[in-house]
Short mmCIF file of C-alpha atoms in Angstrom, two decimals:
data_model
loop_
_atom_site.label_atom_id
_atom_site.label_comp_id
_atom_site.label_asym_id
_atom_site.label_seq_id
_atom_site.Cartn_x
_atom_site.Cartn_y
_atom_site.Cartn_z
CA UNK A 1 129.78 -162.69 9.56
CA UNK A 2 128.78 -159.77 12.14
CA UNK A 3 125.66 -159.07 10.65
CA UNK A 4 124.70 -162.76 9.93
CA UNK A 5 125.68 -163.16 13.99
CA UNK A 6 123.78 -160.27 15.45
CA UNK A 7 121.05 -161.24 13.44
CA UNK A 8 120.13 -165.00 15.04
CA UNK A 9 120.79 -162.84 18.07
CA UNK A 10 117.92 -160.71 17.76
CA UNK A 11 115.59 -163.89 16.09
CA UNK A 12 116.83 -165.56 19.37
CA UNK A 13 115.46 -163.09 21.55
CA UNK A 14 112.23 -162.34 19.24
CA UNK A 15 111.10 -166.36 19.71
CA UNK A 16 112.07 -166.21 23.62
CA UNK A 17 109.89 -163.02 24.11
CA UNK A 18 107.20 -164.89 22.13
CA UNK A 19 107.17 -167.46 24.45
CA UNK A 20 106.57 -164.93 27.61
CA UNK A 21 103.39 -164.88 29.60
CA UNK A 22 101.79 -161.77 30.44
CA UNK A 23 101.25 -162.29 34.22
CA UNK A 24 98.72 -159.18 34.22
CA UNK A 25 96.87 -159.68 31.34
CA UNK A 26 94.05 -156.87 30.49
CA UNK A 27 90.96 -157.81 31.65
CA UNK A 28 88.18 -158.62 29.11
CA UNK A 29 85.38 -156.07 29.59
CA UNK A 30 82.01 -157.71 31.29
CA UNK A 31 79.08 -157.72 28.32
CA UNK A 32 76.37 -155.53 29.54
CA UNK A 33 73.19 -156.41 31.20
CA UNK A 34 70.62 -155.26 29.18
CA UNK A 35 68.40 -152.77 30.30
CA UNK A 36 65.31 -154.60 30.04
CA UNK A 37 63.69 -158.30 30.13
CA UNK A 38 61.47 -157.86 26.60
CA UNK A 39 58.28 -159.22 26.84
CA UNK A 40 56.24 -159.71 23.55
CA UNK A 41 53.52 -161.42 21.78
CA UNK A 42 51.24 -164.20 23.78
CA UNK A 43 53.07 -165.14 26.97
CA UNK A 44 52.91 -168.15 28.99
CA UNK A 45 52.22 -168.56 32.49
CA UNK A 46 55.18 -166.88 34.24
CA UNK A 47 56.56 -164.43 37.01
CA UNK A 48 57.82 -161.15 37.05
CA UNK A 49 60.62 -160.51 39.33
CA UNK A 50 61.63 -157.01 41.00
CA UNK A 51 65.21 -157.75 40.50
CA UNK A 52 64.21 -157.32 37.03
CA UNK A 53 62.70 -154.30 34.56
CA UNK A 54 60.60 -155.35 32.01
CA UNK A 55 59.83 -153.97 28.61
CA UNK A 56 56.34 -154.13 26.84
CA UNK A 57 56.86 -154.40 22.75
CA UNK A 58 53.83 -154.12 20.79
CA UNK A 59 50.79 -155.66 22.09
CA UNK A 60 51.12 -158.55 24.97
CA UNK A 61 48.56 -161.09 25.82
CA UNK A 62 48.31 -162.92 28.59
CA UNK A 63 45.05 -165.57 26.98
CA UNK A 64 42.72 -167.47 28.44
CA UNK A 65 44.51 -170.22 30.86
CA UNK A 66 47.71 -168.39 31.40
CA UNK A 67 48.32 -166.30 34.46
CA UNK A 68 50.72 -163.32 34.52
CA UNK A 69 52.27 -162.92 38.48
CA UNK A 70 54.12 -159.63 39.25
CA UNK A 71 56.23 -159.48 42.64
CA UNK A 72 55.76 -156.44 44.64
CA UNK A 73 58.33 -153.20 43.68
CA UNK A 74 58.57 -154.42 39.86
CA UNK A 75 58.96 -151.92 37.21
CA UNK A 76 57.27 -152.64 33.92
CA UNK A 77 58.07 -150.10 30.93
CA UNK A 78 55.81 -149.83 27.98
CA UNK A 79 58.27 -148.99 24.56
CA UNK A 80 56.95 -146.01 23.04
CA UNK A 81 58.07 -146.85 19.70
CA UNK A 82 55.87 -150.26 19.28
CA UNK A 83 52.93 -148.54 21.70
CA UNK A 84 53.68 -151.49 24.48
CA UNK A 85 50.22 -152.67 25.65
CA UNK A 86 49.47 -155.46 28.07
CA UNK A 87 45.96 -157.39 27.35
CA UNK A 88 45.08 -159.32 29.77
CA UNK A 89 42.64 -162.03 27.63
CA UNK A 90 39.27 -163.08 28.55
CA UNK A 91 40.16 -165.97 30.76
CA UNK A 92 43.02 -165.39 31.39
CA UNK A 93 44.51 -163.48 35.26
CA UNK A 94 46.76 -161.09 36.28
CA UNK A 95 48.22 -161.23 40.06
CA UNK A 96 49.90 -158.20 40.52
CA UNK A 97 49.57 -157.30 44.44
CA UNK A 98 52.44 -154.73 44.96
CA UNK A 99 52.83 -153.35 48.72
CA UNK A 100 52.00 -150.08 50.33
CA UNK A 101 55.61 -149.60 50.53
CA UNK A 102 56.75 -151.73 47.10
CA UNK A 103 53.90 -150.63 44.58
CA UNK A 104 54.02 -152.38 40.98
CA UNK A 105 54.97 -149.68 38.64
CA UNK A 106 53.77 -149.78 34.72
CA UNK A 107 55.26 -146.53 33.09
CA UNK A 108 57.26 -145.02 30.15
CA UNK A 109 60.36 -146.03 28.69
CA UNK A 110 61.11 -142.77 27.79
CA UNK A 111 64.19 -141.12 30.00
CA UNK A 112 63.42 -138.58 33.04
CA UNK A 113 62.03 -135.34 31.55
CA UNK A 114 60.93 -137.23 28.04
CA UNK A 115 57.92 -138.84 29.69
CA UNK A 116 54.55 -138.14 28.70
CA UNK A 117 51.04 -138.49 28.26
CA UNK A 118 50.48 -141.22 25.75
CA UNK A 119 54.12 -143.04 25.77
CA UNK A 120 52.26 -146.40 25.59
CA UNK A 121 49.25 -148.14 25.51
CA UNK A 122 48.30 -149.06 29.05
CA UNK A 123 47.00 -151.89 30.93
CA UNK A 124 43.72 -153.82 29.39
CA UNK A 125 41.79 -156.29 31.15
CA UNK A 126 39.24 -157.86 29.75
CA UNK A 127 36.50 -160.55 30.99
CA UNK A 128 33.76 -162.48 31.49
CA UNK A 129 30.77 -160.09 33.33
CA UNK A 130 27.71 -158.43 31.37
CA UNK A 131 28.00 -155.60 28.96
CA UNK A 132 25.39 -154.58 27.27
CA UNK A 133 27.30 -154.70 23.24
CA UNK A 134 26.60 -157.20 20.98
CA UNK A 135 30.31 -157.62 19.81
CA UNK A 136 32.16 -155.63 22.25
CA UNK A 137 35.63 -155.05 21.17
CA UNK A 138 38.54 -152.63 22.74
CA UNK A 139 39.24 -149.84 20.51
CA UNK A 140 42.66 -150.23 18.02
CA UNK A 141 43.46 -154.19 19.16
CA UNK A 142 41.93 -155.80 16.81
CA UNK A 143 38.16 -157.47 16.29
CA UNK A 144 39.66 -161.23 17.00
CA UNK A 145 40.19 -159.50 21.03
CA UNK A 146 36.65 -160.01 22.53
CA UNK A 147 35.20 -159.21 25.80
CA UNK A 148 32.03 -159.83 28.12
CA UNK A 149 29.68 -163.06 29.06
CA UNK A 150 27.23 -163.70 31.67
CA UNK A 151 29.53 -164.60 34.25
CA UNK A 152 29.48 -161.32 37.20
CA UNK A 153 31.58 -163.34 39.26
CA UNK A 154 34.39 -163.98 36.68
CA UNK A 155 37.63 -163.21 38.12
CA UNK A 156 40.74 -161.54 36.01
CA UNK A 157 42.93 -161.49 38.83
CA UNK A 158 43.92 -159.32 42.03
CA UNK A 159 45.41 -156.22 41.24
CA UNK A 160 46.73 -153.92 44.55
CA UNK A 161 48.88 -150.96 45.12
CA UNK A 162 49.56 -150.11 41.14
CA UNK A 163 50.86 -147.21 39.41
CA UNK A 164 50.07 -146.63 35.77
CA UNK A 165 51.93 -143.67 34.02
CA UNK A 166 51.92 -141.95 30.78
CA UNK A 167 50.18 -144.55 29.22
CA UNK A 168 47.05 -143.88 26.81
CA UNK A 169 48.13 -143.96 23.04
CA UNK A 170 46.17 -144.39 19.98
CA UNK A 171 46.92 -147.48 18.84
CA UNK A 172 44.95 -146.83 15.24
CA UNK A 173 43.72 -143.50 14.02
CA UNK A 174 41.01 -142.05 16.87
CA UNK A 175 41.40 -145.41 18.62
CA UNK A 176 43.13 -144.35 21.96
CA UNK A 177 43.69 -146.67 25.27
CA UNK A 178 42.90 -145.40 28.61
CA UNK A 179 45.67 -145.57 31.67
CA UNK A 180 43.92 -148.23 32.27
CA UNK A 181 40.39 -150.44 30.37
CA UNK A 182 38.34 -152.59 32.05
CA UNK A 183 36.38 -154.59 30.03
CA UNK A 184 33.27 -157.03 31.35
CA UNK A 185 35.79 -157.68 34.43
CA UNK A 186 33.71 -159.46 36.95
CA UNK A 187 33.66 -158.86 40.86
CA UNK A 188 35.94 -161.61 41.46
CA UNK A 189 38.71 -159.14 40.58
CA UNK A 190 39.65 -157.26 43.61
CA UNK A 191 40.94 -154.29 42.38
CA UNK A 192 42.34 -151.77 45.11
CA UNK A 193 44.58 -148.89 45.52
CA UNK A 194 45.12 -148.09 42.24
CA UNK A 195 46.85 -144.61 40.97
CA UNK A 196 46.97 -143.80 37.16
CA UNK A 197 49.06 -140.15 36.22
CA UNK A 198 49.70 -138.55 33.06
CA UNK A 199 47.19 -140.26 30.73
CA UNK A 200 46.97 -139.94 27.01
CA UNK A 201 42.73 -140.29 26.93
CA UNK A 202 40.93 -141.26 29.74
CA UNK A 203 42.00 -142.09 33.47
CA UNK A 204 40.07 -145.24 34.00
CA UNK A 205 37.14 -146.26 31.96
CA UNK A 206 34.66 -149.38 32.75
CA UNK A 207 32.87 -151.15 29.35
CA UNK A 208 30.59 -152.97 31.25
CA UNK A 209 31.21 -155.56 34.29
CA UNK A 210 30.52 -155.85 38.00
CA UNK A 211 34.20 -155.21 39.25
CA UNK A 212 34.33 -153.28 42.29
CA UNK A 213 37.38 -150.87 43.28
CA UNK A 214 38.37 -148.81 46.11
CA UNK A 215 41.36 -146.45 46.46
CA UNK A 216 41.28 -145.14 42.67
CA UNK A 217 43.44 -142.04 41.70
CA UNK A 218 43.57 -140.50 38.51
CA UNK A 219 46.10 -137.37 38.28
CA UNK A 220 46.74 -135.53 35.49
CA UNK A 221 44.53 -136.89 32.87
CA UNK A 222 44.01 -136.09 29.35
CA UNK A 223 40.52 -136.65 29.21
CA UNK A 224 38.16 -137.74 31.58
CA UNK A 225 38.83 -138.79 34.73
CA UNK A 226 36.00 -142.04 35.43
CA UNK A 227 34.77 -142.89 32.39
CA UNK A 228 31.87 -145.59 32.85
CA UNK A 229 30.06 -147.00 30.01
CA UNK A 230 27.69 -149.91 28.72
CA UNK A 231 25.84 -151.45 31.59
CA UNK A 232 28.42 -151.07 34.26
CA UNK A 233 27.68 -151.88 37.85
CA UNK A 234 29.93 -152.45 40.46
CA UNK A 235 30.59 -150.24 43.18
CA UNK A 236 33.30 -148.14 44.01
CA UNK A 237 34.45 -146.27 47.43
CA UNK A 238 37.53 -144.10 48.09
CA UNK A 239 38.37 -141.86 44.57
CA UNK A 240 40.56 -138.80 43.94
CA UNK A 241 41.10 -137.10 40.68
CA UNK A 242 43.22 -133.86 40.51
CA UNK A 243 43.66 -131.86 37.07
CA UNK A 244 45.81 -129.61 35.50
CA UNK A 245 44.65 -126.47 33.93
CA UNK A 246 45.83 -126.49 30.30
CA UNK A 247 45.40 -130.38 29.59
CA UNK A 248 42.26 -131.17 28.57
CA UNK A 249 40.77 -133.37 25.55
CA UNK A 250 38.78 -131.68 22.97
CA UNK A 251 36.38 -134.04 23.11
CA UNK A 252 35.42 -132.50 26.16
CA UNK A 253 37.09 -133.22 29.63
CA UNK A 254 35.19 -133.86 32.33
CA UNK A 255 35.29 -135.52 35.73
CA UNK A 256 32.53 -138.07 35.83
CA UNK A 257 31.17 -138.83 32.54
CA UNK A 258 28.97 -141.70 32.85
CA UNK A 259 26.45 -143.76 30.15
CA UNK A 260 24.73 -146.90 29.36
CA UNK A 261 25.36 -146.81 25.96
CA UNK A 262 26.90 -145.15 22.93
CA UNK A 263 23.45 -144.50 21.32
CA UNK A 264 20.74 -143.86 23.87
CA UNK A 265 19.29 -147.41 23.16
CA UNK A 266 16.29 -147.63 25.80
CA UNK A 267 16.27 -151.27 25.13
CA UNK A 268 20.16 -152.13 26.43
CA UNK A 269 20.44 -152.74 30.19
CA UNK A 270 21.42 -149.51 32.19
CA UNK A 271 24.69 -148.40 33.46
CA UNK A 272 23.59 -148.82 37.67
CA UNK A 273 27.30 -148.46 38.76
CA UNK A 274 27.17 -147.05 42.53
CA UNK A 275 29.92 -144.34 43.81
CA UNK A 276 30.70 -143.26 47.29
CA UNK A 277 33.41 -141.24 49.48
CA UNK A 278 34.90 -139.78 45.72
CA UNK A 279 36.97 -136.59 45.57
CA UNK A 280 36.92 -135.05 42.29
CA UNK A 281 38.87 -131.99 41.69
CA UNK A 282 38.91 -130.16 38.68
CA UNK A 283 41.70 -127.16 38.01
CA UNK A 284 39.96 -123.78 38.70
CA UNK A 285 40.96 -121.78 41.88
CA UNK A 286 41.15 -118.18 42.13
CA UNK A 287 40.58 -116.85 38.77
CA UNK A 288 43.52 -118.86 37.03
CA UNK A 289 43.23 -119.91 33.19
CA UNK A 290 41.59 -123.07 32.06
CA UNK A 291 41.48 -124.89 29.05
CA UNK A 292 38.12 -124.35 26.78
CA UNK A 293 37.72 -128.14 26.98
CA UNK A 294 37.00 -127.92 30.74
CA UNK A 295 33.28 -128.71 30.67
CA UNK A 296 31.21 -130.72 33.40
CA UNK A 297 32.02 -132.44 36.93
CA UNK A 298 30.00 -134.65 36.55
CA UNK A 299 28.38 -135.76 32.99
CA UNK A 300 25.07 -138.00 32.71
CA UNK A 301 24.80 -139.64 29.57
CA UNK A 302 22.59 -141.88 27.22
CA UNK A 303 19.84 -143.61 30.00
CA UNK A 304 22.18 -143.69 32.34
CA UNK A 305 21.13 -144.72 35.97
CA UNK A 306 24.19 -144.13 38.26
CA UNK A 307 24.12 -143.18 42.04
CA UNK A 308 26.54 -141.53 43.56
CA UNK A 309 26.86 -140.31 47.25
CA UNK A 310 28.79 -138.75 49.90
CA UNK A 311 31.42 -137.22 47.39
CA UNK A 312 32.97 -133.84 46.94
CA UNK A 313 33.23 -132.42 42.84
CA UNK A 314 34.61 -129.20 42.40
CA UNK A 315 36.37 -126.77 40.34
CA UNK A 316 34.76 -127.37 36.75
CA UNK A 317 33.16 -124.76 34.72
CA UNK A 318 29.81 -126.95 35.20
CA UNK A 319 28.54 -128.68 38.31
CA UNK A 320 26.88 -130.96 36.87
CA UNK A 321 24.93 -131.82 33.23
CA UNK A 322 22.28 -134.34 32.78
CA UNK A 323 22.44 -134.71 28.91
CA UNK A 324 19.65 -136.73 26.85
CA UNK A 325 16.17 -136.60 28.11
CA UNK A 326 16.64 -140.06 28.85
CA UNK A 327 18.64 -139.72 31.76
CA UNK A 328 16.54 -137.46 34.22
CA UNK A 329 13.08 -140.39 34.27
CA UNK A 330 16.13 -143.01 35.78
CA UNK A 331 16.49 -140.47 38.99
CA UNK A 332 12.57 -139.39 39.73
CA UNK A 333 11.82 -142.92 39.53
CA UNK A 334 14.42 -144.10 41.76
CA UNK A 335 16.36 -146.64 39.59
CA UNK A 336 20.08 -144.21 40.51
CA UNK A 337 20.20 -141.51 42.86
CA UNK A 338 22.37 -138.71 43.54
CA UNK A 339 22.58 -138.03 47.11
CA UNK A 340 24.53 -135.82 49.99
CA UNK A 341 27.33 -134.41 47.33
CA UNK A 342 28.68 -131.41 47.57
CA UNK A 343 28.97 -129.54 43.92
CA UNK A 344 30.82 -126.22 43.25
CA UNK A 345 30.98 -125.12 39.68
CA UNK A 346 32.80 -122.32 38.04
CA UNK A 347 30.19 -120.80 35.76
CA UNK A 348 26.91 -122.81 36.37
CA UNK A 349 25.90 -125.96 38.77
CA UNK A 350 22.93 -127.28 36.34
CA UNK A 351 22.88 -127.47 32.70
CA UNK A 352 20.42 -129.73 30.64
CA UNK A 353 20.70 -130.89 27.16
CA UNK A 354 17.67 -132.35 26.99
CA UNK A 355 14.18 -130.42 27.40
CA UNK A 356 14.29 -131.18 30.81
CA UNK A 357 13.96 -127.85 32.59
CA UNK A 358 17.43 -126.67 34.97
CA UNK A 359 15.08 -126.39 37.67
CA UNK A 360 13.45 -129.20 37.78
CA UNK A 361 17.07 -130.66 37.84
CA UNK A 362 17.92 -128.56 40.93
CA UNK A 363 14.71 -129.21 42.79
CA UNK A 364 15.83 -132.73 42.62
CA UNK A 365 19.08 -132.66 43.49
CA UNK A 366 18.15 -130.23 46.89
CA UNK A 367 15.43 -132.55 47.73
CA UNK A 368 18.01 -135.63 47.70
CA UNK A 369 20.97 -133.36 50.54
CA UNK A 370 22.59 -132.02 47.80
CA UNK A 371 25.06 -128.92 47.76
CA UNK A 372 24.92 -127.34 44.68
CA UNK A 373 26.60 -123.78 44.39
CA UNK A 374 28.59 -121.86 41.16
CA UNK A 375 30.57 -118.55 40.86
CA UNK A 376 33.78 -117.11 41.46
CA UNK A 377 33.12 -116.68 44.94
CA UNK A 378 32.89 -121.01 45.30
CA UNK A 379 36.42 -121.26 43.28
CA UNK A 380 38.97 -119.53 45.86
CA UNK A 381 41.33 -120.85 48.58
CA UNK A 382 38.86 -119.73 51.06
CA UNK A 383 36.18 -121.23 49.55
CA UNK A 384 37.60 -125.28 49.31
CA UNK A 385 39.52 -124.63 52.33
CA UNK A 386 36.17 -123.97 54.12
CA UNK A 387 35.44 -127.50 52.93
CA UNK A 388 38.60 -128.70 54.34
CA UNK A 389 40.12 -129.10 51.24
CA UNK A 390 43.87 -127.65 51.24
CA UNK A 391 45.33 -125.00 48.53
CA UNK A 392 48.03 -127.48 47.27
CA UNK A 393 45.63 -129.90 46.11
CA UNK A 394 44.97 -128.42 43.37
CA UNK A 395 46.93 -127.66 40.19
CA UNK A 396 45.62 -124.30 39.91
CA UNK A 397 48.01 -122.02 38.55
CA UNK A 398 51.37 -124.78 38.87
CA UNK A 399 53.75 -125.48 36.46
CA UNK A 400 53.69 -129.34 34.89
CA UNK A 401 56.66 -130.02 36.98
CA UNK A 402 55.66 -128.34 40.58
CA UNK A 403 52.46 -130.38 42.19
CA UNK A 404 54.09 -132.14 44.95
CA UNK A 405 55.07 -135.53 45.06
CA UNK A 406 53.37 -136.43 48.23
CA UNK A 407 50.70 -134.12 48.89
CA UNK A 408 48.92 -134.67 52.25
CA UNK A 409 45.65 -135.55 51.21
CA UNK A 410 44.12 -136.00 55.49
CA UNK A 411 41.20 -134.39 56.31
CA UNK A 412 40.38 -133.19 59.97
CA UNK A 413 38.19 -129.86 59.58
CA UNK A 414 35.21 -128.23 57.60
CA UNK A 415 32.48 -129.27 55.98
CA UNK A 416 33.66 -132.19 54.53
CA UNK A 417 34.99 -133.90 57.48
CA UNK A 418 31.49 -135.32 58.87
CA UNK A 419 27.84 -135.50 57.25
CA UNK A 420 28.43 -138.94 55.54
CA UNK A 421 25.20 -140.93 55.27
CA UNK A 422 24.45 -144.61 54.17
CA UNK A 423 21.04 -145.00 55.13
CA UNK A 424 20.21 -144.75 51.47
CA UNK A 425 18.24 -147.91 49.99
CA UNK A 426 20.82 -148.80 47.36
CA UNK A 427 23.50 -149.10 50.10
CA UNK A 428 21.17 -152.48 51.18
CA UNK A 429 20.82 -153.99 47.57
CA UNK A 430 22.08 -157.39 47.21
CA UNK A 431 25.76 -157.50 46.21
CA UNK A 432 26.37 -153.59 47.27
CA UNK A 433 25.39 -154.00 51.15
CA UNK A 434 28.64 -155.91 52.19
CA UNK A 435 31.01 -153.37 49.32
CA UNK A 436 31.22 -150.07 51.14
CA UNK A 437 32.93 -149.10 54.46
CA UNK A 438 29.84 -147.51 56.36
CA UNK A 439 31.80 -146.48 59.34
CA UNK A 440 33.27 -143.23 57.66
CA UNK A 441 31.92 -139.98 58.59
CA UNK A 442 33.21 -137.99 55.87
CA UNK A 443 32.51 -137.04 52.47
CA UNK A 444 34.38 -136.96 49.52
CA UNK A 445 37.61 -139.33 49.85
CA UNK A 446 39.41 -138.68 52.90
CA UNK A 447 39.13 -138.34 56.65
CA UNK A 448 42.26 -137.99 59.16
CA UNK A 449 43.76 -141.00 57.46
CA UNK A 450 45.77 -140.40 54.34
CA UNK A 451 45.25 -143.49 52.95
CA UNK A 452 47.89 -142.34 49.31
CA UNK A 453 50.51 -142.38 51.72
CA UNK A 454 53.85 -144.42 50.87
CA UNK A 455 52.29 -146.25 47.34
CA UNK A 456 51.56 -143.15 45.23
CA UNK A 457 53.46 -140.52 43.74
CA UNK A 458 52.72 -137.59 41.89
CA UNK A 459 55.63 -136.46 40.06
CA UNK A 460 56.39 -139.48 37.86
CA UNK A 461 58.18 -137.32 35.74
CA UNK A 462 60.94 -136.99 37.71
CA UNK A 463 61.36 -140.51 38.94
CA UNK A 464 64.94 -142.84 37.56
CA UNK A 465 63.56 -146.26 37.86
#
């Protein structure tokens, strides 16, 4: 009877306790945000936000009709795993105007101190401008991805105060993106103040188009710096490169390397882009170690007809090469010009790979206010400081890791700071005479005004986004 008793007195209690609220129940844990908003495949007309990041899988299109927006300060992450790309289609327009102090950031999504050159694929534009191929194509999209027209005014967008970093990647075997292609974009694209770091194969290259740009960095390329190809011919003002002395492609790394075509066809239209106010810095200083796939400045390819002016390119084993025969007949008869540049090479400031003779190369280049000069003695601190170039500007003999984030890029002193001239005839051609700032007195990129300041940075490897 005792047991039986204490028994429905502990089945009692059991079914009262049941019945008990907990008034301090644990608290459900709050599902995590993901990291990223994924974007993928074709996408729709839309806005990016910079409360957001964003996450490139695979290749993205923005096609013809659609129009991509990006707020100022957003940070867009290319997955190195599917080689993010973003395409922007023939037709269609990408508005991505960050801020001096809120650039638009495309980089890795690797994590700080994984980064690197060739993370993802890079931005792509392509449109609607002249190019001189019959079924131009970007390398490792796909042949159903077309570019070019007959439209020089076609616009692809606005595109202001941009990073690009570690982008690049070979999308098929020897197919590689650049930081960033342009493909037949037309001059209605205003595309300004533009920085791309750490790039897998070249910094920027033009296929083609009538786009013009000012403000351009590339820092800390794989390959070339400007690469300019197939009929090209906009105009560009305000350029820095900076290299470092181990990376280099073997394919040849150069600063400039310019052409019309990919097979010295006289009968395709020439390359007649125009370049002014560039500084182009390549990685020697005081006797340090370079990479064997250092090579030329500036490199003049395949019929090309370029002109460049009032710019500064130093610190490459070669000043400057003109290549094919069929590049020196486009400068004595006027079609590009070379004019009022200042040229320091390592080793040599001519070389010819054509049966043009070296000084018949020189001779033209003096005659046009050229500085042409080579050997150790033109490679030293003294040397570009004497051209008002500072020390820290170049990599030289830094680590990866140790250029400084905001290097001071202003220019007061030396050579450099006065001497520009635009009193050349191309500066008055049609579509070129209302494209360059004539009121600057300096060569190469920079006068007092460092105009980098607060938008770039140049130690993305370091940066938690």
């Amino acid at each position: 009877m005792k047991t039986n008793l204490l028994s429905a007195w502990i089945l009692a209690g059991l079914v009262f306790l049941s019945g008990c609220k907990d008034d301090n129940p644990t608290p459900e844990p709050e599902p995590e945000e993901p990291e990223y908003v994924v974007l993928k495949g074709d996408l729709s007309t839309q806005t990016l936000t910079a409360d957001n990041k964003y996450l490139l899988e695979g290749l993205v299109f923005v096609r013809s009709g659609q129009t991509l927006t990006i707020q100022p300060g957003t940070v867009i992450a290319g997955e190195k795993k599917s080689k993010g790309t973003l395409v922007i289609d023939r037709g269609g327009k990408l508005i991505a105007k960050g801020e001096s102090d809120k650039p638009i950031v495309f980089t890795s999504n690797q994590a700080v101190g994984d980064r690197d050159r060739g993370d993802w694929g890079g931005l792509v534009l392509l449109g609607k401008a002249r190019v001189n191929l019959d079924s131009p194509s970007i390398e490792g999209i796909g042949g159903n991805v077309i570019y070019g027209g007959t439209d020089d005014n076609d616009s692809s967008g606005e595109l202001e105060y941009i990073r690009v970093e570690f982008a690049g990647i070979e999308l098929t075997p020897n197919n590689e993106t650049n930081g960033i292609t342009l493909g037949a974009v037309g001059r209605g694209t205003k595309f300004e103040h533009i920085q791309v770091s750490y790039g897998g194969d070249d910094g920027i290259e033009w296929f083609g188009g009538s786009v013009n740009g000012k403000y351009l960095i590339v820092f800390g390329t794989w390959d070339d710096c400007f690469d300019i190809d197939n009929g090209f011919s906009g105009n560009l003002q305000f350029g820095l490169s900076v290299r470092y002395p181990s990376y280099a492609d073997q394919s040849d790394s150069n600063g400039f390397e310019w052409d019309t075509d990919g097979q010295d066809n006289p009968d395709r239209f020439k390359t007649t882009v125009t370049v002014s106010n560039f500084t182009v810095l390549g990685p020697s200083i005081d006797g340090n170690s370079l990479s064997g796939n250092y090579k030329f400045g500036t490199d003049l390819r395949r019929n090309v007809a370029a002109s460049l002016y009032n710019s500064v390119v130093v610190g490459f084993p070669t000043a400057i090469r003109l290549n094919q025969s069929s590049v020196f007949p486009n400068y004595t008869d006027g079609t590009g010009q070379f004019a009022n540049n200042v040229y320091y090479g390592k080793t040599a400031t001519i070389a010819s790979g054509s049966n043009v003779a070296v000084s018949a190369i020189a001779a033209y280049l003096a005659g046009n206010d050229n500085i042409v000069e080579a050997g150790n003695e033109f490679q030293t601190k003294a040397a570009y400081e004497a051209l008002g170039l500072k020390a820290d500007q170049f990599f030289g003999k830094r680590l990866n890791t140790e250029y400084p984030a905001h290097p001071d890029f202003a220019l007061t002193t030396g050579t450099l700071a006065q001497g520009a001239r635009f009193d050349y005839p191309r500066f008055s051609e049609e579509n070129r005479s209302n494209q360059f700032d004539k009121t600057v007195t300096f060569r190469g990129a920079f006068g007092a005004t460092d105009w980098t300041k607060g938008w770039s940075h140049f130690d993305p490897i370091k940066i938690e986004y």
